[in-house]
Amino acid sequence: MALAPTSLSKPFFSTNPTSSRSLPLPPLSTSLPSRKSRPFIVRSSIAVASSTTTSTKASTVKSVKARQIIDSRGNPTVEVDLVTDDLYRSAVPSGASTGIYEALELRDGDKSVYGGKGVLNAVNNINHVLGPKLIGLDVRSQADFDAIMLEIDGTPNKSKLGANAILGVSLSVCRAGAGAKGIPLYKHIQEISRTKELVMPVPAFNVINGGSHAGNNLAMQEFMILPVGASSFAQALCMGSEVYHTLKGIIKAKYGQDACNVGDEGGFAPNVQDNREGLVLLIDAIEKAGYTGKIKIGMDVAASEFLTKDAKYDLNFKKQPNDGAHVLSAQSLCDLYKEFIKDFPIVSIEDPFDQDDWSSWTSLQSSVNQIGTVTESIQAALDSKAAGWGVMVSHRSGETEDNFIADLSVGLASGQIKTGAPCRSERLSKYNQLLRIEEELGDVRYAGEAFRSP
């Protein structure tokens, strides 16, 4: 969730384990029933409970089982099955650019298996540490579940069990809680967060990639389009898709077919030489698609990625060594942002400075898996709203088909969601879920221009 003060009239600024190959695995005490005796339905990221369902489901945990699956970047991640009367399945995302204050994502570290990125230790922690202690607990009590897991872990950054282990269970508990109450996931989140009104978020489509997500010269990581002038989420998705395809044509004509290859989050990564050139491409695409004034621009700078040892910012950090001509002080970088804001319809700049550059900061950025539990994420959103800040629910570059954050954005009435380009199935799973939610709700407000404080 990207957080920002709502009072700003200008655009806001938002912010070694054991080997998996030899890991001993005792018999599972939390294994699932055999297929022949399994009467339940799988409630995964694809499904949403009907709002008219009568609550007759069991609310206590019968079993918990985790496994290692593969995410959108081809790396292992954690998937968790939690069983009450039905099976509730969730998968955990992973980021490429990570902050030093994020909850720890536990990796196995065995370089001979998945390049050290295996998550069997995290899986083992679910199956043999967390799972047995959660049997019989009521899934409708999300905060209690999360508190128990944090107590078992006992570390400030979830480094003992792994944030990927804890989050996987937390997500499945939240889904099971909705199932036990016979309501959609977004409605359950609304209830536990005490959100007054459900609101459809403005999507921030990442259509040009730079930074750690691309092999071009762009230092800044994401260039996004926000259809604030749409009348509904469905129309916003249509507008974003049309601009995306228009942009593809412009890039192909200017940089060649190879430049139309997409990055981790579905955006294009043309051989753009500087950040202003990327912004000009967006303006051209928006104008050509006929949406001038209706679509604004957002950026995720990820400035920590190009911070130098002497606390400056190297916009040519991908070329090392370099002559230092593009190294800027924090003030000079701030002046560059002001120039961009003056020349382009920018309404959001995320992570504009390093995470420890407090003298330059005006807000911060986080995601569900950067925090580690559903309860903590909801509380962060509530605290931010109470302080007059906006909230953006965000994906990570390493994603799965899990679409939990779509329901989260509606249930929290965040007003904003960032989950990649309108391309690649792991990104579209979130956008398509939002289409389903909007259809089910019928008369529901789209955040639009009021996305900062919906």
XYZ file of C-alpha atoms in Angstrom:
454
model
C 0.000 0.000 0.000
C 1.428 3.339 -0.965
C 0.586 5.934 1.630
C 0.375 9.698 1.179
C -1.007 12.830 2.858
C -4.437 13.691 1.466
C -3.933 17.380 2.158
C -1.386 17.824 -0.614
C -2.703 19.811 -3.545
C 0.246 18.709 -5.642
C 1.102 15.077 -6.507
C 2.015 13.077 -3.427
C 5.221 11.148 -2.726
C 4.593 7.577 -1.608
C 7.278 4.974 -0.007
C 20.844 -18.083 5.998
C 18.615 -21.065 6.351
C 19.492 -24.776 6.184
C 19.673 -26.656 2.893
C 16.340 -27.500 1.330
C 17.754 -30.626 -0.293
C 18.490 -32.359 3.005
C 15.664 -30.903 5.087
C 14.148 -33.587 7.370
C 10.387 -33.691 7.185
C 8.575 -35.655 9.933
C 5.116 -37.083 9.241
C 2.557 -34.312 8.795
C 0.138 -33.889 11.669
C -1.856 -31.379 9.641
C -2.202 -33.281 6.353
C -5.299 -33.005 4.200
C -7.902 -35.774 3.995
C -7.468 -38.266 1.181
C -9.089 -37.398 -2.120
C -11.744 -40.110 -1.707
C -12.884 -38.768 1.665
C -12.575 -35.071 0.831
C -16.095 -33.524 0.545
C -15.055 -29.874 0.465
C -14.867 -27.290 -2.306
C -11.633 -25.430 -3.012
C -12.063 -21.702 -2.305
C -8.999 -20.180 -3.915
C -8.092 -16.819 -5.370
C -10.356 -17.478 -8.338
C -13.576 -17.876 -6.363
C -15.684 -15.341 -4.484
C -18.429 -16.341 -2.096
C -21.940 -15.250 -2.954
C -23.233 -12.435 -0.795
C -26.565 -14.246 -0.535
C -25.105 -17.423 0.942
C -26.478 -18.406 4.350
C -23.784 -18.882 6.980
C -23.802 -22.601 7.756
C -20.111 -23.332 7.307
C -17.802 -24.559 10.030
C -15.549 -21.868 11.458
C -12.756 -23.936 13.022
C -9.540 -25.114 11.405
C -9.328 -28.829 10.670
C -6.001 -28.890 8.835
C -3.279 -26.684 7.372
C -0.914 -27.736 4.601
C 1.692 -25.722 2.682
C 3.614 -26.488 -0.476
C 6.237 -24.893 -2.698
C 4.913 -23.537 -6.008
C 6.383 -21.245 -8.692
C 5.651 -17.538 -9.119
C 5.496 -15.360 -12.242
C 9.275 -14.891 -12.326
C 9.951 -18.626 -12.151
C 10.984 -18.552 -8.496
C 9.572 -20.705 -5.684
C 6.959 -19.285 -3.354
C 4.597 -20.565 -0.673
C 1.034 -21.785 -1.172
C -1.188 -22.630 1.797
C -4.309 -24.821 1.988
C -6.435 -24.292 5.100
C -9.415 -26.587 5.669
C -12.619 -25.989 7.643
C -15.615 -27.482 5.811
C -14.058 -26.254 2.561
C -10.481 -25.753 1.426
C -9.176 -22.166 1.294
C -6.050 -21.652 -0.783
C -3.668 -18.678 -0.937
C -0.263 -17.955 -2.487
C 2.406 -15.465 -1.416
C 3.991 -12.828 -3.726
C 7.633 -11.697 -3.760
C 9.353 -8.431 -4.711
C 12.471 -7.719 -6.781
C 13.237 -4.391 -5.100
C 12.974 -4.880 -1.353
C 13.500 -2.483 1.532
C 15.647 -3.164 4.569
C 12.643 -2.677 6.873
C 10.433 -5.251 5.188
C 9.413 -8.449 6.940
C 11.892 -11.220 6.109
C 11.060 -13.545 3.242
C 12.601 -16.895 4.252
C 14.602 -18.605 1.502
C 16.453 -21.919 1.820
C 19.824 -20.649 0.605
C 20.883 -23.901 -1.086
C 22.444 -22.624 -4.326
C 22.161 -26.073 -5.924
C 18.354 -25.935 -5.769
C 16.457 -23.087 -7.471
C 19.581 -20.951 -7.116
C 19.076 -20.768 -3.351
C 15.525 -19.390 -3.668
C 13.676 -22.475 -2.444
C 11.073 -22.011 0.301
C 10.908 -25.507 1.797
C 11.999 -24.214 5.193
C 9.051 -21.806 5.187
C 6.774 -24.645 4.060
C 8.134 -26.833 6.858
C 7.461 -24.056 9.384
C 3.819 -23.994 8.342
C 3.329 -27.752 8.253
C 5.130 -28.573 11.511
C 5.247 -25.402 13.621
C 2.295 -23.134 12.839
C -0.241 -25.650 11.532
C -0.534 -27.885 14.629
C -1.066 -24.846 16.880
C -3.906 -23.487 14.737
C -6.117 -26.595 14.678
C -9.499 -25.918 16.280
C -9.220 -22.116 16.250
C -12.044 -19.933 14.917
C -11.170 -18.451 11.495
C -13.569 -15.552 12.042
C -11.048 -14.095 14.523
C -8.369 -12.845 12.109
C -6.562 -10.725 14.697
C -6.287 -13.650 17.110
C -4.786 -15.917 14.445
C -2.231 -13.320 13.401
C -1.303 -12.539 17.018
C -0.692 -16.231 17.738
C 1.590 -16.568 14.710
C 3.550 -13.439 15.646
C 3.966 -14.763 19.186
C 5.250 -18.118 17.913
C 7.716 -16.341 15.627
C 8.842 -13.910 18.318
C 11.060 -11.735 16.103
C 10.522 -8.109 14.994
C 10.773 -8.934 11.283
C 9.340 -12.485 11.217
C 12.784 -13.933 10.535
C 12.281 -17.134 12.546
C 9.342 -18.604 10.646
C 9.500 -16.327 7.597
C 7.046 -13.624 6.566
C 6.166 -15.760 3.539
C 5.069 -18.570 5.885
C 3.058 -16.310 8.188
C 1.409 -14.346 5.364
C 0.369 -17.481 3.477
C -1.528 -18.736 6.517
C -2.938 -15.270 7.283
C -4.393 -14.921 3.771
C -6.038 -18.351 3.903
C -7.477 -17.617 7.370
C -9.040 -14.438 5.993
C -10.606 -16.342 3.099
C -11.886 -19.004 5.492
C -13.324 -16.307 7.758
C -15.346 -14.953 4.850
C -16.465 -18.464 3.983
C -17.533 -19.217 7.539
C -19.659 -16.069 7.585
C -21.102 -16.795 4.141
C -20.027 -13.432 2.693
C -17.597 -12.309 -0.036
C -13.975 -11.753 0.960
C -14.172 -7.993 0.367
C -17.208 -7.775 2.663
C -15.382 -9.717 5.401
C -12.426 -7.318 5.096
C -14.831 -4.389 5.302
C -16.259 -5.783 8.524
C -12.973 -6.517 10.283
C -11.549 -3.132 9.238
C -14.805 -1.302 10.092
C -14.763 0.433 6.719
C -17.981 2.404 6.206
C -18.370 2.293 2.422
C -17.086 -0.063 -0.259
C -15.336 1.823 -3.078
C -13.868 0.587 -6.364
C -10.200 1.629 -6.694
C -8.468 3.572 -9.444
C -5.992 1.195 -11.113
C -2.411 2.388 -11.577
C -1.234 0.491 -14.665
C 2.536 0.053 -14.883
C 3.065 0.345 -18.649
C 6.759 1.316 -18.922
C 9.376 -0.500 -16.857
C 12.778 0.713 -15.708
C 14.960 0.300 -12.635
C 15.489 -3.253 -11.364
C 12.598 -4.504 -13.514
C 14.176 -3.764 -16.911
C 17.425 -3.880 -18.859
C 17.134 -0.388 -20.365
C 18.784 2.832 -19.117
C 15.792 4.042 -17.099
C 16.744 4.547 -13.460
C 13.174 5.070 -12.261
C 11.308 1.811 -11.929
C 7.688 2.275 -13.003
C 5.796 4.686 -15.241
C 2.057 4.301 -14.666
C -1.239 5.568 -16.040
C -4.260 6.259 -13.768
C -7.719 6.559 -15.434
C -9.140 8.991 -12.872
C -11.677 10.316 -15.386
C -13.476 6.977 -15.796
C -17.003 6.527 -14.443
C -16.482 2.936 -13.270
C -13.729 0.415 -12.748
C -14.804 -1.421 -15.909
C -14.381 1.753 -17.944
C -11.046 2.443 -16.265
C -9.794 -0.995 -17.286
C -10.966 -0.376 -20.853
C -9.193 2.993 -20.975
C -5.997 1.514 -19.559
C -6.026 -1.346 -22.052
C -6.569 0.993 -24.990
C -3.695 3.270 -23.962
C -1.483 0.216 -23.374
C -2.035 -1.032 -26.925
C -1.608 2.474 -28.351
C 1.665 2.777 -26.454
C 2.806 -0.548 -27.898
C 2.299 0.791 -31.409
C 4.235 3.984 -30.648
C 7.113 2.040 -29.099
C 7.256 -0.409 -32.014
C 7.425 2.434 -34.535
C 10.121 4.325 -32.614
C 12.284 1.589 -31.087
C 11.495 -1.573 -33.055
C 9.648 -4.824 -32.402
C 12.086 -6.023 -29.721
C 11.175 -3.028 -27.566
C 7.629 -4.392 -27.256
C 8.767 -7.272 -25.080
C 7.214 -6.979 -21.622
C 8.836 -6.969 -18.187
C 7.978 -8.690 -14.911
C 4.832 -6.620 -14.428
C 3.653 -6.536 -18.041
C 5.027 -3.096 -18.911
C 7.238 -2.371 -21.904
C 10.963 -1.806 -21.506
C 12.062 0.173 -24.604
C 15.620 1.444 -24.906
C 14.684 4.816 -23.430
C 17.688 6.959 -22.537
C 16.239 9.064 -19.723
C 13.172 9.385 -17.510
C 11.700 12.393 -19.309
C 11.642 10.403 -22.540
C 9.537 7.752 -20.794
C 7.044 10.377 -19.651
C 6.786 11.816 -23.165
C 5.891 8.341 -24.470
C 3.023 8.138 -21.984
C 1.677 11.551 -22.956
C 1.802 10.615 -26.648
C -0.085 7.362 -26.020
C -2.738 9.011 -23.828
C -3.315 11.747 -26.417
C -3.436 9.344 -29.366
C -5.932 7.116 -27.525
C -8.167 10.141 -26.934
C -7.933 10.324 -23.142
C -6.092 13.585 -22.526
C -7.281 15.006 -19.212
C -8.958 11.746 -18.198
C -5.797 9.725 -17.563
C -3.071 10.955 -15.240
C 0.481 9.705 -14.673
C 2.089 8.036 -11.671
C 5.678 6.970 -11.018
C 7.356 4.473 -8.713
C 10.925 5.732 -8.563
C 12.334 3.071 -6.160
C 15.112 5.546 -5.352
C 16.810 3.242 -2.830
C 17.923 1.173 -5.811
C 20.223 3.947 -7.045
C 21.392 5.544 -3.790
C 25.184 6.003 -3.714
C 27.476 5.382 -0.747
C 27.729 9.136 -0.160
C 23.922 9.502 0.043
C 23.368 10.848 -3.473
C 21.299 9.443 -6.323
C 22.888 8.015 -9.496
C 20.437 8.125 -12.404
C 22.996 6.246 -14.495
C 23.473 3.479 -11.911
C 22.981 0.690 -14.457
C 26.238 1.645 -16.135
C 29.199 1.028 -13.830
C 31.631 2.611 -13.694
C 30.298 5.923 -15.058
C 31.512 9.533 -15.133
C 29.138 10.713 -12.382
C 27.416 13.227 -14.651
C 23.979 11.952 -13.612
C 24.593 11.798 -9.847
C 22.197 14.150 -8.032
C 21.833 15.362 -4.464
C 18.484 14.803 -2.759
C 17.583 18.455 -3.365
C 18.504 18.217 -7.056
C 16.415 15.057 -7.367
C 13.512 16.863 -5.709
C 13.911 19.718 -8.192
C 13.765 17.168 -11.024
C 10.464 15.852 -9.666
C 9.119 19.402 -9.553
C 10.054 19.843 -13.222
C 8.244 16.611 -14.104
C 5.145 17.736 -12.184
C 5.172 21.067 -13.992
C 5.504 19.504 -17.455
C 3.359 16.360 -17.104
C -0.005 15.473 -15.444
C 1.672 13.542 -12.609
C -0.526 12.791 -9.590
C 1.602 10.244 -7.720
C 5.318 9.718 -7.095
C 6.141 6.676 -5.007
C 9.438 6.017 -3.206
C 11.074 9.250 -4.472
C 13.951 9.008 -1.974
C 15.854 6.320 -0.091
C 13.969 4.678 2.784
C 16.361 6.246 5.323
C 16.509 9.697 3.717
C 14.031 11.096 6.261
C 14.932 14.723 5.633
C 13.608 14.336 2.080
C 10.582 12.143 2.755
C 6.943 13.118 2.849
C 5.353 9.629 2.961
C 5.994 5.887 2.594
C 5.339 2.695 0.574
C 4.510 -0.863 1.620
C 2.650 -4.012 0.498
C 0.918 -6.878 2.272
C 3.956 -9.146 2.094
C 6.239 -6.276 3.140
C 4.372 -6.282 6.462
C 3.546 -9.953 6.941
C -0.071 -10.404 8.152
C -3.525 -9.284 7.080
C -4.168 -7.699 10.490
C -0.995 -5.592 10.355
C -1.756 -4.489 6.798
C -5.280 -3.435 7.731
C -3.990 -1.564 10.777
C -1.370 0.243 8.674
C -4.141 1.372 6.325
C -6.376 2.509 9.186
C -3.523 4.402 10.867
C -2.688 6.116 7.592
C -6.280 7.141 6.966
C -6.558 8.450 10.517
C -3.495 10.617 9.854
C -5.064 11.980 6.665
C -2.938 9.899 4.305
C -4.048 8.052 1.182
C -3.605 4.275 0.784
C -2.591 2.281 -2.295
C -2.864 -1.494 -2.254
C 0.028 -2.961 -4.228
C 1.195 -6.186 -5.852
C 4.828 -7.353 -6.098
C 6.912 -8.074 -9.182
C 6.877 -11.807 -8.404
C 3.163 -12.668 -8.393
C 0.800 -15.632 -8.693
C -2.806 -16.020 -9.831
C -3.873 -15.223 -6.244
C -6.109 -12.142 -6.321
C -6.510 -11.374 -2.602
C -5.402 -7.758 -3.025
C -8.378 -7.034 -5.308
C -10.791 -7.787 -2.465
C -8.477 -6.000 -0.019
C -8.562 -2.769 -2.014
C -12.371 -2.768 -2.139
C -12.843 -3.889 1.459
C -10.514 -1.162 2.740
C -11.903 1.437 0.295
C -8.271 2.267 -0.473
C -9.213 4.192 -3.607
C -6.106 2.947 -5.440
C -4.589 -0.344 -6.548
C -1.327 -1.048 -8.330
C -1.005 -4.472 -9.879
C 0.848 -4.107 -13.170
C -0.066 -3.583 -16.797
C -3.284 -4.886 -18.375
C -1.197 -7.842 -19.547
C -0.002 -11.197 -18.091
C -2.450 -13.463 -16.320
C -1.022 -13.016 -12.829
C -1.705 -9.261 -13.150
C -5.074 -9.621 -14.871
C -6.317 -12.012 -12.175
C -6.563 -8.994 -9.857
C -8.179 -6.700 -12.422
C -10.651 -9.392 -13.491
C -11.606 -10.013 -9.858
C -12.325 -6.297 -9.515
C -14.626 -6.531 -12.536
C -16.506 -9.371 -10.815
C -16.777 -7.433 -7.565
C -18.083 -4.317 -9.319
C -20.637 -6.411 -11.182
C -21.774 -8.123 -7.975
C -22.083 -4.876 -6.016
C -23.963 -3.090 -8.788
C -24.409 0.471 -7.578
C -20.903 1.074 -6.168
C -18.834 4.239 -6.327
C -15.612 4.423 -8.359
C -12.955 6.506 -6.566
C -11.985 8.531 -9.665
C -10.469 11.948 -8.991
C -10.990 11.400 -5.247
C -8.634 8.386 -5.165
C -6.478 9.892 -2.391
C -9.377 10.159 0.048
C -12.303 8.126 -1.283
